[in-house]
Amino acid sequence: MAAGWFDQEALTLFSAYQVPLSGLAADAQQYRDEYRAVVAGQSAAFLASAQIPDAVRPHVGTVIEYGEPQHLLAEYAADKSVDLVVAGTRGRGAISTMLLGSVARELLSAVPCDILVVRELSSGVYFGEP
């Protein structure tokens, strides 16, 4: 959606990750590095499958950081003077959100700029015209 609406702007796919059960790994740093490679692969696959106009693709960067998304994205947005964050959400139900929390809701209070939260469509992510 961001690529369709903001096709004249530089865009960044920002992925924050946390490593599950890293305390159980024999080499926590190696495990974290391996997990980062998985996240990088997922990010690349997402960009490859996204319906991003060819003219926009060269202007899409990727940032992958280890840690909590709301804190990392807030720091990134402040450091880079970001005007708008477009965040995707799976749109879980109210009970699930209440029990598990919502990264999108946490981003709304943490990020120091405007944020557009886009819910994933049941048939997939839409990157068409506004």
Coordinates of N, CA and C in Angstrom, one line a residue:
M1 N 0.8 -1.2 0.0 CA 0.0 0.0 0.0 C 0.9 1.3 0.0
A2 N 1.9 1.2 0.8 CA 2.8 2.4 0.9 C 3.4 2.7 -0.5
A3 N 3.8 1.7 -1.2 CA 4.5 1.8 -2.5 C 3.5 2.4 -3.5
G4 N 2.2 2.0 -3.4 CA 1.2 2.6 -4.3 C 0.8 4.0 -4.0
W5 N 0.8 4.4 -2.7 CA 0.4 5.7 -2.3 C 1.5 6.7 -2.4
F6 N 2.7 6.3 -2.0 CA 3.9 7.2 -1.9 C 5.0 6.8 -2.9
D7 N 4.6 6.7 -4.1 CA 5.6 6.2 -5.1 C 6.7 7.1 -5.5
Q8 N 6.6 8.3 -5.0 CA 7.7 9.3 -5.3 C 8.6 9.5 -4.1
E9 N 8.4 8.7 -3.0 CA 9.2 8.8 -1.8 C 10.2 7.6 -1.7
A10 N 11.2 7.9 -0.9 CA 12.1 6.7 -0.5 C 11.4 6.0 0.5
L11 N 11.3 4.7 0.4 CA 10.6 3.8 1.4 C 11.6 2.9 2.0
T12 N 11.3 2.5 3.3 CA 12.1 1.6 4.0 C 11.2 0.5 4.6
L13 N 11.6 -0.8 4.3 CA 10.9 -1.9 5.0 C 11.7 -2.1 6.3
F14 N 11.0 -1.8 7.4 CA 11.7 -1.9 8.7 C 11.2 -3.2 9.4
S15 N 12.1 -4.1 9.7 CA 11.8 -5.3 10.4 C 12.5 -5.4 11.7
A16 N 11.8 -5.5 12.8 CA 12.4 -5.7 14.1 C 12.1 -7.2 14.5
Y17 N 13.0 -7.8 15.1 CA 12.8 -9.2 15.5 C 13.4 -9.5 16.9
Q18 N 12.8 -10.5 17.5 CA 13.3 -11.0 18.8 C 13.5 -12.5 18.6
V19 N 14.5 -13.0 19.3 CA 14.8 -14.4 19.1 C 14.2 -15.3 20.2
P20 N 13.3 -16.2 19.8 CA 12.7 -17.0 20.9 C 13.7 -18.0 21.5
L21 N 13.6 -18.2 22.8 CA 14.4 -19.2 23.5 C 15.9 -19.0 23.3
S22 N 16.3 -17.8 23.1 CA 17.8 -17.6 22.9 C 18.6 -18.0 24.1
G23 N 18.0 -17.9 25.3 CA 18.7 -18.3 26.5 C 19.1 -19.8 26.6
L24 N 18.4 -20.6 25.8 CA 18.7 -22.0 25.7 C 19.7 -22.4 24.7
A25 N 20.1 -21.5 23.8 CA 21.1 -21.8 22.8 C 22.5 -21.9 23.4
A26 N 23.3 -22.8 22.8 CA 24.7 -22.9 23.3 C 25.5 -21.7 22.9
D27 N 25.2 -21.1 21.8 CA 25.9 -19.9 21.4 C 24.8 -18.9 21.0
A28 N 24.4 -18.0 22.0 CA 23.3 -17.1 21.8 C 23.5 -16.1 20.6
Q29 N 24.8 -15.6 20.5 CA 25.0 -14.7 19.4 C 24.9 -15.4 18.0
Q30 N 25.4 -16.6 17.9 CA 25.3 -17.3 16.6 C 23.8 -17.6 16.3
Y31 N 23.1 -18.0 17.3 CA 21.6 -18.2 17.2 C 20.9 -17.0 16.7
R32 N 21.3 -15.8 17.3 CA 20.7 -14.5 17.0 C 21.0 -14.2 15.5
D33 N 22.3 -14.4 15.1 CA 22.7 -14.1 13.8 C 21.9 -15.0 12.7
E34 N 21.8 -16.3 13.1 CA 21.0 -17.2 12.2 C 19.6 -16.8 12.1
Y35 N 19.0 -16.3 13.2 CA 17.6 -15.9 13.2 C 17.5 -14.6 12.3
R36 N 18.5 -13.7 12.4 CA 18.5 -12.5 11.6 C 18.5 -12.9 10.1
A37 N 19.2 -13.9 9.7 CA 19.2 -14.3 8.3 C 17.9 -14.8 7.9
V38 N 17.1 -15.5 8.8 CA 15.8 -15.9 8.5 C 14.9 -14.7 8.3
V39 N 15.0 -13.7 9.1 CA 14.2 -12.5 9.0 C 14.5 -11.8 7.7
A40 N 15.8 -11.7 7.4 CA 16.3 -11.1 6.1 C 15.7 -11.8 4.9
G41 N 15.6 -13.1 5.0 CA 15.0 -13.9 3.9 C 13.5 -13.6 3.8
Q42 N 12.8 -13.5 4.9 CA 11.4 -13.2 4.9 C 11.1 -11.8 4.4
S43 N 12.0 -10.9 4.7 CA 11.8 -9.5 4.2 C 12.0 -9.5 2.7
A44 N 13.1 -10.2 2.2 CA 13.3 -10.2 0.8 C 12.2 -10.9 0.1
A45 N 11.7 -12.0 0.6 CA 10.5 -12.7 0.0 C 9.3 -11.8 -0.1
F46 N 9.1 -11.0 1.0 CA 7.9 -10.1 1.1 C 8.1 -9.1 0.0
L47 N 9.2 -8.5 -0.2 CA 9.4 -7.4 -1.2 C 9.3 -8.0 -2.6
A48 N 9.9 -9.2 -2.8 CA 9.8 -9.9 -4.1 C 8.4 -10.2 -4.5
S49 N 7.5 -10.5 -3.6 CA 6.1 -10.9 -3.9 C 5.2 -9.7 -3.9
A50 N 5.6 -8.6 -3.3 CA 4.7 -7.4 -3.2 C 4.6 -6.8 -4.6
Q51 N 3.4 -6.3 -4.8 CA 3.1 -5.6 -6.1 C 3.5 -4.2 -6.1
I52 N 4.9 -4.0 -6.1 CA 5.5 -2.7 -6.0 C 5.8 -2.3 -7.5
P53 N 5.4 -1.1 -7.9 CA 5.8 -0.7 -9.2 C 7.3 -0.8 -9.5
D54 N 7.7 -1.2 -10.7 CA 9.1 -1.3 -11.0 C 9.9 0.0 -10.8
A55 N 9.2 1.1 -11.0 CA 9.9 2.4 -10.8 C 10.2 2.7 -9.4
V56 N 9.4 2.1 -8.5 CA 9.6 2.3 -7.0 C 10.6 1.4 -6.4
R57 N 10.7 0.2 -6.9 CA 11.6 -0.8 -6.3 C 13.0 -0.3 -6.0
P58 N 13.7 0.4 -6.9 CA 15.0 0.8 -6.5 C 15.1 1.8 -5.3
H59 N 13.9 2.4 -4.9 CA 13.9 3.3 -3.8 C 13.4 2.7 -2.5
V60 N 13.3 1.4 -2.5 CA 12.9 0.7 -1.3 C 14.1 0.1 -0.6
G61 N 14.4 0.5 0.6 CA 15.5 0.0 1.4 C 15.0 -1.0 2.5
T62 N 15.9 -1.7 3.1 CA 15.5 -2.6 4.2 C 16.4 -2.3 5.4
V63 N 15.7 -2.3 6.5 CA 16.4 -2.2 7.8 C 15.9 -3.4 8.7
I64 N 16.9 -4.1 9.2 CA 16.5 -5.2 10.1 C 17.3 -5.0 11.4
E65 N 16.5 -4.9 12.5 CA 17.1 -4.7 13.8 C 16.6 -5.7 14.9
Y66 N 17.5 -6.0 15.8 CA 17.1 -6.9 16.9 C 16.5 -6.1 18.1
G67 N 15.4 -6.5 18.5 CA 14.8 -5.8 19.7 C 13.3 -5.7 19.6
E68 N 12.7 -4.9 20.5 CA 11.3 -4.6 20.5 C 10.9 -3.6 19.4
P69 N 9.9 -4.0 18.6 CA 9.6 -3.1 17.4 C 9.2 -1.7 17.8
Q70 N 8.4 -1.5 18.8 CA 7.9 -0.2 19.2 C 9.1 0.7 19.6
H71 N 10.1 0.2 20.3 CA 11.2 1.1 20.7 C 12.2 1.3 19.5
L72 N 12.5 0.3 18.8 CA 13.4 0.4 17.6 C 12.8 1.3 16.6
L73 N 11.5 1.2 16.3 CA 10.9 2.0 15.2 C 10.8 3.5 15.7
A74 N 10.5 3.7 17.0 CA 10.5 5.0 17.5 C 11.8 5.7 17.4
E75 N 12.9 5.0 17.7 CA 14.2 5.5 17.6 C 14.6 5.8 16.1
Y76 N 14.3 4.9 15.3 CA 14.6 5.1 13.8 C 13.8 6.3 13.3
A77 N 12.5 6.4 13.6 CA 11.7 7.5 13.1 C 12.2 8.8 13.6
A78 N 12.7 8.9 14.8 CA 13.2 10.1 15.4 C 14.6 10.5 14.7
D79 N 15.5 9.5 14.6 CA 16.8 9.7 14.1 C 16.8 10.1 12.6
K80 N 15.8 9.5 11.8 CA 15.7 9.7 10.4 C 14.7 10.8 10.0
S81 N 14.1 11.4 11.0 CA 13.1 12.4 10.8 C 12.0 11.9 9.8
V82 N 11.5 10.7 10.1 CA 10.4 10.1 9.4 C 9.1 10.9 9.5
D83 N 8.4 11.1 8.4 CA 7.2 11.8 8.4 C 6.0 10.9 8.7
L84 N 6.1 9.6 8.1 CA 4.9 8.7 8.2 C 5.4 7.3 8.3
V85 N 4.9 6.5 9.2 CA 5.1 5.1 9.3 C 3.9 4.4 8.8
V86 N 4.0 3.5 7.9 CA 2.9 2.7 7.5 C 3.1 1.3 8.0
A87 N 2.2 0.9 8.9 CA 2.4 -0.4 9.6 C 1.3 -1.4 9.2
G88 N 1.7 -2.6 9.0 CA 0.7 -3.6 8.7 C 0.3 -4.3 9.9
T89 N -0.9 -4.8 10.0 CA -1.4 -5.6 11.1 C -2.3 -6.7 10.6
R90 N -2.3 -7.8 11.3 CA -3.1 -9.0 10.9 C -4.5 -8.8 11.3
G91 N -4.8 -7.8 12.1 CA -6.2 -7.6 12.5 C -6.8 -8.7 13.3
R92 N -6.1 -9.2 14.3 CA -6.7 -10.2 15.2 C -7.9 -9.7 15.9
G93 N -8.7 -10.6 16.4 CA -9.9 -10.2 17.1 C -9.7 -9.5 18.4
A94 N -10.7 -8.9 19.0 CA -10.6 -8.1 20.2 C -10.1 -8.9 21.4
I95 N -10.6 -10.2 21.5 CA -10.1 -11.0 22.7 C -8.6 -11.3 22.5
S96 N -8.2 -11.7 21.3 CA -6.8 -11.9 21.1 C -5.9 -10.7 21.4
T97 N -6.4 -9.6 20.9 CA -5.6 -8.3 21.1 C -5.5 -8.0 22.6
M98 N -6.6 -8.2 23.3 CA -6.7 -7.9 24.8 C -5.7 -8.8 25.5
L99 N -5.7 -10.1 25.2 CA -4.8 -11.0 25.9 C -3.4 -11.0 25.5
L100 N -3.1 -10.8 24.2 CA -1.7 -10.8 23.7 C -1.1 -9.5 23.5
G101 N -1.9 -8.4 23.5 CA -1.4 -7.1 23.2 C -1.3 -6.9 21.7
S102 N -1.0 -5.7 21.3 CA -1.0 -5.4 19.8 C 0.2 -4.6 19.5
V103 N 1.1 -5.1 18.7 CA 2.3 -4.3 18.3 C 1.8 -3.0 17.6
A104 N 0.8 -3.1 16.8 CA 0.3 -1.9 16.1 C -0.2 -0.9 17.1
R105 N -0.9 -1.3 18.2 CA -1.4 -0.4 19.2 C -0.2 0.2 19.9
E106 N 0.8 -0.6 20.2 CA 2.0 0.0 20.9 C 2.8 1.0 20.0
L107 N 2.8 0.7 18.7 CA 3.5 1.6 17.8 C 2.8 3.0 17.8
L108 N 1.4 3.0 17.9 CA 0.7 4.2 17.9 C 1.1 5.2 19.0
S109 N 1.5 4.6 20.2 CA 1.9 5.5 21.3 C 3.4 5.7 21.3
A110 N 4.2 4.9 20.6 CA 5.6 5.0 20.7 C 6.2 5.9 19.6
V111 N 5.7 5.8 18.4 CA 6.4 6.4 17.3 C 6.1 7.9 17.3
P112 N 7.1 8.8 17.1 CA 7.0 10.2 17.2 C 6.5 10.9 15.9
C113 N 5.9 10.2 15.0 CA 5.3 10.8 13.8 C 4.0 10.2 13.5
D114 N 3.4 10.6 12.4 CA 2.1 10.0 12.0 C 2.3 8.6 11.7
I115 N 1.2 7.8 11.9 CA 1.3 6.4 11.6 C 0.0 5.9 10.9
L116 N 0.1 5.2 9.8 CA -1.0 4.7 9.1 C -1.0 3.2 9.3
V117 N -2.0 2.6 10.0 CA -2.1 1.2 10.3 C -3.0 0.6 9.2
V118 N -2.4 -0.4 8.5 CA -3.2 -1.0 7.4 C -3.4 -2.5 7.8
R119 N -4.7 -2.9 7.7 CA -5.0 -4.2 8.1 C -4.9 -5.1 6.8
E120 N -4.3 -6.3 7.0 CA -4.1 -7.2 6.0 C -5.5 -7.8 5.5
L121 N -5.7 -7.8 4.2 CA -6.9 -8.4 3.7 C -6.9 -9.9 3.8
S122 N -8.0 -10.5 3.9 CA -8.0 -12.0 4.1 C -7.4 -12.7 2.9
S123 N -7.5 -12.1 1.7 CA -6.9 -12.7 0.5 C -5.4 -12.3 0.3
G124 N -4.9 -11.6 1.2 CA -3.5 -11.2 1.1 C -3.3 -9.7 1.2
V125 N -2.1 -9.2 1.0 CA -1.8 -7.8 1.1 C -2.1 -7.1 -0.2
Y126 N -2.7 -6.0 -0.2 CA -3.1 -5.2 -1.4 C -2.1 -4.1 -1.6
F127 N -1.5 -4.0 -2.8 CA -0.6 -2.9 -3.1 C -1.1 -2.1 -4.3
G128 N -2.4 -2.0 -4.4 CA -3.0 -1.3 -5.6 C -3.0 0.2 -5.5
E129 N -3.8 0.8 -6.4 CA -4.0 2.2 -6.4 C -4.8 2.6 -5.2
P130 N -4.6 3.8 -4.7 CA -5.4 4.3 -3.5 C -6.8 4.5 -3.9

